[in-house]
Amino acid sequence: MTADRIPVDQFTWNRSSRSVKHTYRLLLEGKPDEGDEVWIPAFEIAGDEDGPNLLILAGIHGDEYEGIETILRLFSELLPEDIRGNLLMIPCANPYAYEGGTRLSPDDGVNLARVFPGQQSGTVTEKLAYELHHRMIAKADFLLDLHSGGTHYAVASLVGYYQEEGSAFSQRCREAAEAFGAKLMWAHDEISPGRSVSSAQALGIPWLYTEAYGGRRVRQEDARLFYGGTIRLINHLEMLVDPLKWPIDQQEMERKTIYSDGNFDHSATAEEDGFFIPAIPLESEVRQGDLIGTIYALDGSELQRVLAGSDGFLVMILGIPVIRKGDPVYLLASVTSS
């Protein structure tokens, strides 16, 4: 399938389209050699019937691959006759970071997940956030943003959503999270600014996001969760024409909900350079003062005993052993709503 090459600022998500399956290369930076162009891949499927407009993002961070795999699989399998409404999927939302295999964009050192809704005249990453916000997020009826732990963090596999008692908007997010089918759900009563989901929320657009173990590889259990969960979300939004064709059934499971603002920038950090050895596994429930792990020097001396700063659920822990002073070590969430 040949992709249309157009500048991103000329792209319009035509939500009135019907019976279309198309790919785009949305050019961010033109260069004389076409092979050096920076571009966002965009996959459009317009169903034969009217319905909602779902936007799925992946690759906001360039070292997170589970969402990219999910979108590539979905676009390979879904046809216009399979869905109602319009589906726009961006498998690699941050080509700058993807090319470098990094969490941040190496061109400007900026985290795309901290600068939405962006700036039209800012750095390359701020400009990218601006285009994603105005041309895609603002046109959606629902946003799914697929994340994982990437290179440095081991993160519990989960689906995150907005939680506010008595809010119809929150109820829509919660119901979608339940439909996604993850065993672990992360409820947020506050959303830090700069995220794709905070951009969506400011516009009144319901949203979900995911996390998964990461490690610059795709675990099969995470691939199954992301693919099956996305299909179940599409069905929940009443976009699947024939649900019986797709793996939407969920096994009986005991779900756990954890609570916090979900801001990885609030993680506990290392006090020393060294080699980190964890003492407990991911998804452990800990008490304040419990040992999370120890940072050692290569001569065997103990540099820092990393202790839990509060009671909580271990939702993230450093996924690589080599650590530098100031690096995030762990993040706890609460198992009870505040």
Short mmCIF file of N, CA and C in Angstrom, two decimals, residues 25-153:
data_model
loop_
_atom_site.label_atom_id
_atom_site.label_comp_id
_atom_site.label_asym_id
_atom_site.label_seq_id
_atom_site.Cartn_x
_atom_site.Cartn_y
_atom_site.Cartn_z
N ARG A 25 2.40 9.47 5.04
CA ARG A 25 3.64 9.93 5.63
C ARG A 25 3.49 11.43 5.85
N LEU A 26 3.33 11.81 7.10
CA LEU A 26 3.11 13.22 7.43
C LEU A 26 4.46 13.86 7.71
N LEU A 27 4.91 14.67 6.78
CA LEU A 27 6.27 15.18 6.79
C LEU A 27 6.43 16.27 7.85
N LEU A 28 7.44 16.09 8.66
CA LEU A 28 7.76 17.07 9.70
C LEU A 28 8.90 17.99 9.28
N GLU A 29 9.80 17.45 8.46
CA GLU A 29 11.01 18.21 8.14
C GLU A 29 11.50 17.76 6.77
N GLY A 30 11.32 18.60 5.75
CA GLY A 30 11.75 18.22 4.42
C GLY A 30 13.25 18.36 4.22
N LYS A 31 13.85 17.37 3.55
CA LYS A 31 15.28 17.41 3.23
C LYS A 31 15.44 17.00 1.77
N PRO A 32 16.56 17.38 1.16
CA PRO A 32 16.73 17.06 -0.26
C PRO A 32 16.62 15.56 -0.56
N ASP A 33 17.19 14.74 0.29
CA ASP A 33 17.13 13.30 0.10
C ASP A 33 15.90 12.76 0.80
N GLU A 34 14.97 12.16 0.03
CA GLU A 34 13.72 11.68 0.61
C GLU A 34 13.97 10.72 1.76
N GLY A 35 15.04 9.94 1.69
CA GLY A 35 15.33 8.98 2.74
C GLY A 35 15.67 9.63 4.05
N ASP A 36 16.00 10.94 4.05
CA ASP A 36 16.33 11.65 5.28
C ASP A 36 15.15 12.43 5.85
N GLU A 37 14.00 12.36 5.21
CA GLU A 37 12.85 13.09 5.71
C GLU A 37 12.41 12.54 7.07
N VAL A 38 11.93 13.44 7.91
CA VAL A 38 11.33 13.05 9.18
C VAL A 38 9.82 13.06 9.00
N TRP A 39 9.18 11.96 9.30
CA TRP A 39 7.74 11.87 9.05
C TRP A 39 7.05 11.00 10.08
N ILE A 40 5.77 11.30 10.28
CA ILE A 40 4.91 10.51 11.15
C ILE A 40 4.10 9.56 10.27
N PRO A 41 4.11 8.26 10.57
CA PRO A 41 3.19 7.36 9.86
C PRO A 41 1.79 7.49 10.43
N ALA A 42 0.79 7.55 9.58
CA ALA A 42 -0.60 7.65 10.01
C ALA A 42 -1.43 6.64 9.22
N PHE A 43 -2.21 5.86 9.92
CA PHE A 43 -3.08 4.84 9.31
C PHE A 43 -4.53 5.25 9.53
N GLU A 44 -5.25 5.37 8.43
CA GLU A 44 -6.66 5.76 8.50
C GLU A 44 -7.54 4.61 8.01
N ILE A 45 -8.53 4.25 8.82
CA ILE A 45 -9.56 3.31 8.38
C ILE A 45 -10.90 3.98 8.63
N ALA A 46 -11.62 4.26 7.55
CA ALA A 46 -12.96 4.83 7.64
C ALA A 46 -13.95 3.72 7.34
N GLY A 47 -14.80 3.42 8.30
CA GLY A 47 -15.74 2.32 8.16
C GLY A 47 -16.80 2.60 7.11
N ASP A 48 -17.50 1.53 6.73
CA ASP A 48 -18.60 1.67 5.78
C ASP A 48 -19.80 2.37 6.42
N GLU A 49 -19.85 2.36 7.77
CA GLU A 49 -20.98 2.94 8.48
C GLU A 49 -20.51 4.07 9.39
N ASP A 50 -21.44 4.97 9.72
CA ASP A 50 -21.12 6.06 10.64
C ASP A 50 -20.87 5.51 12.04
N GLY A 51 -20.08 6.24 12.82
CA GLY A 51 -19.78 5.85 14.19
C GLY A 51 -18.80 6.81 14.81
N PRO A 52 -18.22 6.45 15.96
CA PRO A 52 -17.29 7.34 16.67
C PRO A 52 -15.96 7.49 15.93
N ASN A 53 -15.19 8.46 16.40
CA ASN A 53 -13.85 8.71 15.87
C ASN A 53 -12.84 8.38 16.97
N LEU A 54 -12.10 7.29 16.76
CA LEU A 54 -11.14 6.81 17.75
C LEU A 54 -9.72 7.09 17.27
N LEU A 55 -8.93 7.73 18.13
CA LEU A 55 -7.51 7.97 17.85
C LEU A 55 -6.69 7.08 18.75
N ILE A 56 -5.74 6.33 18.16
CA ILE A 56 -4.81 5.50 18.92
C ILE A 56 -3.40 5.98 18.64
N LEU A 57 -2.69 6.35 19.70
CA LEU A 57 -1.31 6.80 19.59
C LEU A 57 -0.37 5.74 20.17
N ALA A 58 0.81 5.62 19.60
CA ALA A 58 1.90 4.82 20.16
C ALA A 58 3.21 5.52 19.82
N GLY A 59 4.27 5.14 20.50
CA GLY A 59 5.58 5.70 20.20
C GLY A 59 5.75 7.14 20.60
N ILE A 60 4.98 7.62 21.59
CA ILE A 60 5.24 8.95 22.15
C ILE A 60 6.67 9.01 22.69
N HIS A 61 7.10 7.91 23.30
CA HIS A 61 8.51 7.73 23.68
C HIS A 61 9.13 6.73 22.71
N GLY A 62 10.33 7.03 22.27
CA GLY A 62 10.93 6.28 21.16
C GLY A 62 11.47 4.92 21.51
N ASP A 63 11.42 4.52 22.79
CA ASP A 63 11.92 3.21 23.19
C ASP A 63 10.80 2.31 23.72
N GLU A 64 9.55 2.63 23.37
CA GLU A 64 8.40 1.85 23.81
C GLU A 64 7.74 1.23 22.58
N TYR A 65 7.75 -0.10 22.51
CA TYR A 65 7.44 -0.79 21.25
C TYR A 65 6.14 -1.58 21.26
N GLU A 66 5.55 -1.82 22.43
CA GLU A 66 4.34 -2.64 22.49
C GLU A 66 3.19 -2.02 21.69
N GLY A 67 3.01 -0.72 21.83
CA GLY A 67 1.94 -0.04 21.11
C GLY A 67 2.16 -0.02 19.61
N ILE A 68 3.42 0.12 19.21
CA ILE A 68 3.73 0.10 17.77
C ILE A 68 3.33 -1.23 17.17
N GLU A 69 3.70 -2.33 17.85
CA GLU A 69 3.32 -3.65 17.34
C GLU A 69 1.80 -3.79 17.26
N THR A 70 1.10 -3.33 18.28
CA THR A 70 -0.36 -3.43 18.30
C THR A 70 -0.97 -2.74 17.10
N ILE A 71 -0.54 -1.52 16.83
CA ILE A 71 -1.12 -0.76 15.72
C ILE A 71 -0.79 -1.40 14.38
N LEU A 72 0.43 -1.87 14.21
CA LEU A 72 0.79 -2.52 12.95
C LEU A 72 -0.08 -3.76 12.72
N ARG A 73 -0.34 -4.53 13.77
CA ARG A 73 -1.21 -5.70 13.64
C ARG A 73 -2.64 -5.30 13.30
N LEU A 74 -3.15 -4.31 13.99
CA LEU A 74 -4.53 -3.88 13.75
C LEU A 74 -4.73 -3.37 12.33
N PHE A 75 -3.78 -2.58 11.85
CA PHE A 75 -3.94 -2.04 10.51
C PHE A 75 -3.85 -3.13 9.46
N SER A 76 -3.04 -4.15 9.73
CA SER A 76 -2.94 -5.27 8.80
C SER A 76 -4.26 -6.04 8.71
N GLU A 77 -5.00 -6.11 9.83
CA GLU A 77 -6.15 -7.01 9.90
C GLU A 77 -7.50 -6.32 9.67
N LEU A 78 -7.64 -5.07 10.11
CA LEU A 78 -8.93 -4.40 10.03
C LEU A 78 -9.22 -3.88 8.63
N LEU A 79 -10.46 -4.00 8.20
CA LEU A 79 -10.93 -3.48 6.92
C LEU A 79 -12.07 -2.51 7.16
N PRO A 80 -12.35 -1.62 6.21
CA PRO A 80 -13.45 -0.67 6.40
C PRO A 80 -14.79 -1.34 6.73
N GLU A 81 -15.04 -2.51 6.16
CA GLU A 81 -16.31 -3.18 6.45
C GLU A 81 -16.37 -3.76 7.86
N ASP A 82 -15.24 -3.75 8.57
CA ASP A 82 -15.21 -4.28 9.94
C ASP A 82 -15.63 -3.28 10.99
N ILE A 83 -15.62 -2.00 10.67
CA ILE A 83 -15.85 -1.00 11.71
C ILE A 83 -16.91 0.02 11.32
N ARG A 84 -17.46 0.64 12.34
CA ARG A 84 -18.30 1.82 12.18
C ARG A 84 -17.47 3.03 12.61
N GLY A 85 -17.65 4.12 11.91
CA GLY A 85 -16.93 5.33 12.28
C GLY A 85 -15.54 5.39 11.70
N ASN A 86 -14.66 6.10 12.36
CA ASN A 86 -13.34 6.38 11.82
C ASN A 86 -12.27 6.07 12.85
N LEU A 87 -11.25 5.38 12.39
CA LEU A 87 -10.13 4.99 13.22
C LEU A 87 -8.86 5.59 12.64
N LEU A 88 -8.16 6.40 13.44
CA LEU A 88 -6.88 6.96 13.04
C LEU A 88 -5.83 6.44 14.01
N MET A 89 -4.80 5.79 13.47
CA MET A 89 -3.77 5.18 14.32
C MET A 89 -2.40 5.74 13.93
N ILE A 90 -1.66 6.17 14.95
CA ILE A 90 -0.33 6.73 14.76
C ILE A 90 0.66 5.79 15.45
N PRO A 91 1.32 4.89 14.71
CA PRO A 91 2.18 3.90 15.37
C PRO A 91 3.47 4.47 15.94
N CYS A 92 3.92 5.60 15.40
CA CYS A 92 5.17 6.19 15.88
C CYS A 92 4.97 7.71 15.94
N ALA A 93 4.44 8.17 17.07
CA ALA A 93 4.10 9.58 17.21
C ALA A 93 5.32 10.47 17.36
N ASN A 94 6.46 9.88 17.75
CA ASN A 94 7.67 10.67 17.95
C ASN A 94 8.82 10.06 17.15
N PRO A 95 8.90 10.36 15.86
CA PRO A 95 9.97 9.78 15.04
C PRO A 95 11.36 10.23 15.45
N TYR A 96 11.48 11.39 16.06
CA TYR A 96 12.79 11.85 16.53
C TYR A 96 13.33 10.89 17.60
N ALA A 97 12.52 10.59 18.60
CA ALA A 97 12.95 9.70 19.67
C ALA A 97 13.06 8.26 19.19
N TYR A 98 12.17 7.84 18.29
CA TYR A 98 12.21 6.47 17.78
C TYR A 98 13.53 6.21 17.05
N GLU A 99 13.95 7.17 16.26
CA GLU A 99 15.20 7.01 15.51
C GLU A 99 16.38 6.84 16.46
N GLY A 100 16.34 7.54 17.59
CA GLY A 100 17.42 7.43 18.56
C GLY A 100 17.23 6.31 19.56
N GLY A 101 16.05 5.66 19.56
CA GLY A 101 15.77 4.61 20.53
C GLY A 101 15.75 5.13 21.96
N THR A 102 15.24 6.35 22.13
CA THR A 102 15.33 7.03 23.41
C THR A 102 13.95 7.49 23.89
N ARG A 103 13.87 7.76 25.18
CA ARG A 103 12.63 8.28 25.76
C ARG A 103 12.40 9.73 25.33
N LEU A 104 13.47 10.52 25.33
CA LEU A 104 13.39 11.92 24.95
C LEU A 104 13.77 12.09 23.49
N SER A 105 13.36 13.20 22.91
CA SER A 105 13.76 13.51 21.54
C SER A 105 15.21 13.99 21.56
N PRO A 106 16.12 13.28 20.90
CA PRO A 106 17.53 13.69 20.96
C PRO A 106 17.79 15.03 20.29
N ASP A 107 16.92 15.47 19.40
CA ASP A 107 17.12 16.74 18.69
C ASP A 107 17.07 17.94 19.62
N ASP A 108 16.24 17.84 20.68
CA ASP A 108 16.13 18.99 21.59
C ASP A 108 16.12 18.58 23.06
N GLY A 109 16.21 17.28 23.35
CA GLY A 109 16.23 16.81 24.73
C GLY A 109 14.91 16.95 25.46
N VAL A 110 13.80 17.04 24.71
CA VAL A 110 12.49 17.29 25.29
C VAL A 110 11.67 16.00 25.32
N ASN A 111 10.91 15.81 26.40
CA ASN A 111 10.00 14.69 26.56
C ASN A 111 8.65 15.07 25.94
N LEU A 112 8.27 14.40 24.85
CA LEU A 112 7.02 14.73 24.17
C LEU A 112 5.82 14.62 25.11
N ALA A 113 5.89 13.69 26.08
CA ALA A 113 4.78 13.49 27.01
C ALA A 113 4.74 14.53 28.13
N ARG A 114 5.46 15.61 27.99
CA ARG A 114 5.42 16.69 28.98
C ARG A 114 5.12 18.05 28.35
N VAL A 115 4.88 18.12 27.04
CA VAL A 115 4.78 19.44 26.39
C VAL A 115 3.48 19.64 25.61
N PHE A 116 2.52 18.70 25.68
CA PHE A 116 1.22 18.94 25.03
C PHE A 116 0.52 20.11 25.74
N PRO A 117 -0.19 20.95 25.00
CA PRO A 117 -0.55 20.87 23.59
C PRO A 117 0.49 21.45 22.63
N GLY A 118 1.68 21.71 23.11
CA GLY A 118 2.76 22.13 22.23
C GLY A 118 2.73 23.59 21.86
N GLN A 119 3.72 23.95 21.01
CA GLN A 119 3.84 25.32 20.51
C GLN A 119 4.17 25.27 19.03
N GLN A 120 3.46 26.05 18.26
CA GLN A 120 3.67 26.06 16.81
C GLN A 120 5.04 26.59 16.44
N SER A 121 5.63 27.44 17.30
CA SER A 121 6.93 28.03 17.01
C SER A 121 7.99 27.59 18.02
N GLY A 122 7.79 26.43 18.66
CA GLY A 122 8.72 25.98 19.68
C GLY A 122 9.82 25.10 19.12
N THR A 123 10.39 24.24 19.98
CA THR A 123 11.40 23.27 19.54
C THR A 123 10.73 22.21 18.67
N VAL A 124 11.53 21.32 18.09
CA VAL A 124 10.93 20.32 17.20
C VAL A 124 9.90 19.46 17.93
N THR A 125 10.15 19.15 19.20
CA THR A 125 9.21 18.31 19.95
C THR A 125 7.96 19.10 20.32
N GLU A 126 8.12 20.36 20.67
CA GLU A 126 6.95 21.20 20.96
C GLU A 126 6.10 21.40 19.72
N LYS A 127 6.73 21.55 18.56
CA LYS A 127 5.98 21.65 17.31
C LYS A 127 5.23 20.35 17.01
N LEU A 128 5.90 19.23 17.28
CA LEU A 128 5.28 17.93 17.07
C LEU A 128 4.04 17.79 17.95
N ALA A 129 4.15 18.15 19.23
CA ALA A 129 3.00 18.08 20.13
C ALA A 129 1.86 18.97 19.63
N TYR A 130 2.20 20.13 19.11
CA TYR A 130 1.18 21.05 18.58
C TYR A 130 0.40 20.40 17.46
N GLU A 131 1.10 19.76 16.52
CA GLU A 131 0.41 19.13 15.39
C GLU A 131 -0.42 17.94 15.85
N LEU A 132 0.12 17.12 16.74
CA LEU A 132 -0.63 15.97 17.23
C LEU A 132 -1.89 16.42 17.96
N HIS A 133 -1.77 17.48 18.74
CA HIS A 133 -2.92 17.98 19.49
C HIS A 133 -4.00 18.54 18.57
N HIS A 134 -3.61 19.45 17.68
CA HIS A 134 -4.60 20.18 16.90
C HIS A 134 -5.16 19.37 15.72
N ARG A 135 -4.36 18.50 15.14
CA ARG A 135 -4.81 17.79 13.93
C ARG A 135 -5.40 16.42 14.23
N MET A 136 -5.11 15.89 15.40
CA MET A 136 -5.53 14.52 15.69
C MET A 136 -6.34 14.44 16.98
N ILE A 137 -5.72 14.79 18.12
CA ILE A 137 -6.44 14.66 19.39
C ILE A 137 -7.72 15.48 19.39
N ALA A 138 -7.64 16.71 18.93
CA ALA A 138 -8.80 17.61 18.96
C ALA A 138 -9.94 17.12 18.08
N LYS A 139 -9.67 16.21 17.16
CA LYS A 139 -10.69 15.70 16.24
C LYS A 139 -11.30 14.38 16.70
N ALA A 140 -10.81 13.83 17.81
CA ALA A 140 -11.23 12.50 18.24
C ALA A 140 -12.44 12.57 19.17
N ASP A 141 -13.18 11.47 19.22
CA ASP A 141 -14.21 11.27 20.23
C ASP A 141 -13.68 10.46 21.42
N PHE A 142 -12.57 9.77 21.20
CA PHE A 142 -11.93 8.99 22.26
C PHE A 142 -10.46 8.82 21.90
N LEU A 143 -9.60 8.87 22.93
CA LEU A 143 -8.15 8.71 22.74
C LEU A 143 -7.65 7.52 23.53
N LEU A 144 -6.87 6.67 22.87
CA LEU A 144 -6.10 5.61 23.53
C LEU A 144 -4.64 5.86 23.25
N ASP A 145 -3.83 6.01 24.31
CA ASP A 145 -2.40 6.26 24.16
C ASP A 145 -1.66 5.07 24.76
N LEU A 146 -0.89 4.36 23.93
CA LEU A 146 -0.25 3.11 24.31
C LEU A 146 1.20 3.38 24.74
N HIS A 147 1.48 3.17 26.03
CA HIS A 147 2.81 3.37 26.61
C HIS A 147 3.31 2.09 27.24
N SER A 148 4.61 2.09 27.59
CA SER A 148 5.20 0.99 28.38
C SER A 148 6.45 1.52 29.07
N GLY A 149 7.20 0.63 29.73
CA GLY A 149 8.33 1.05 30.53
C GLY A 149 9.54 1.52 29.75
N GLY A 150 9.66 1.16 28.49
CA GLY A 150 10.80 1.59 27.71
C GLY A 150 12.10 0.98 28.21
N THR A 151 13.20 1.67 27.99
CA THR A 151 14.52 1.15 28.29
C THR A 151 14.79 0.99 29.78
N HIS A 152 14.45 1.99 30.57
CA HIS A 152 14.97 2.07 31.93
C HIS A 152 14.02 1.60 33.01
N TYR A 153 12.73 1.59 32.75
CA TYR A 153 11.77 1.30 33.80
C TYR A 153 11.07 -0.04 33.57
#
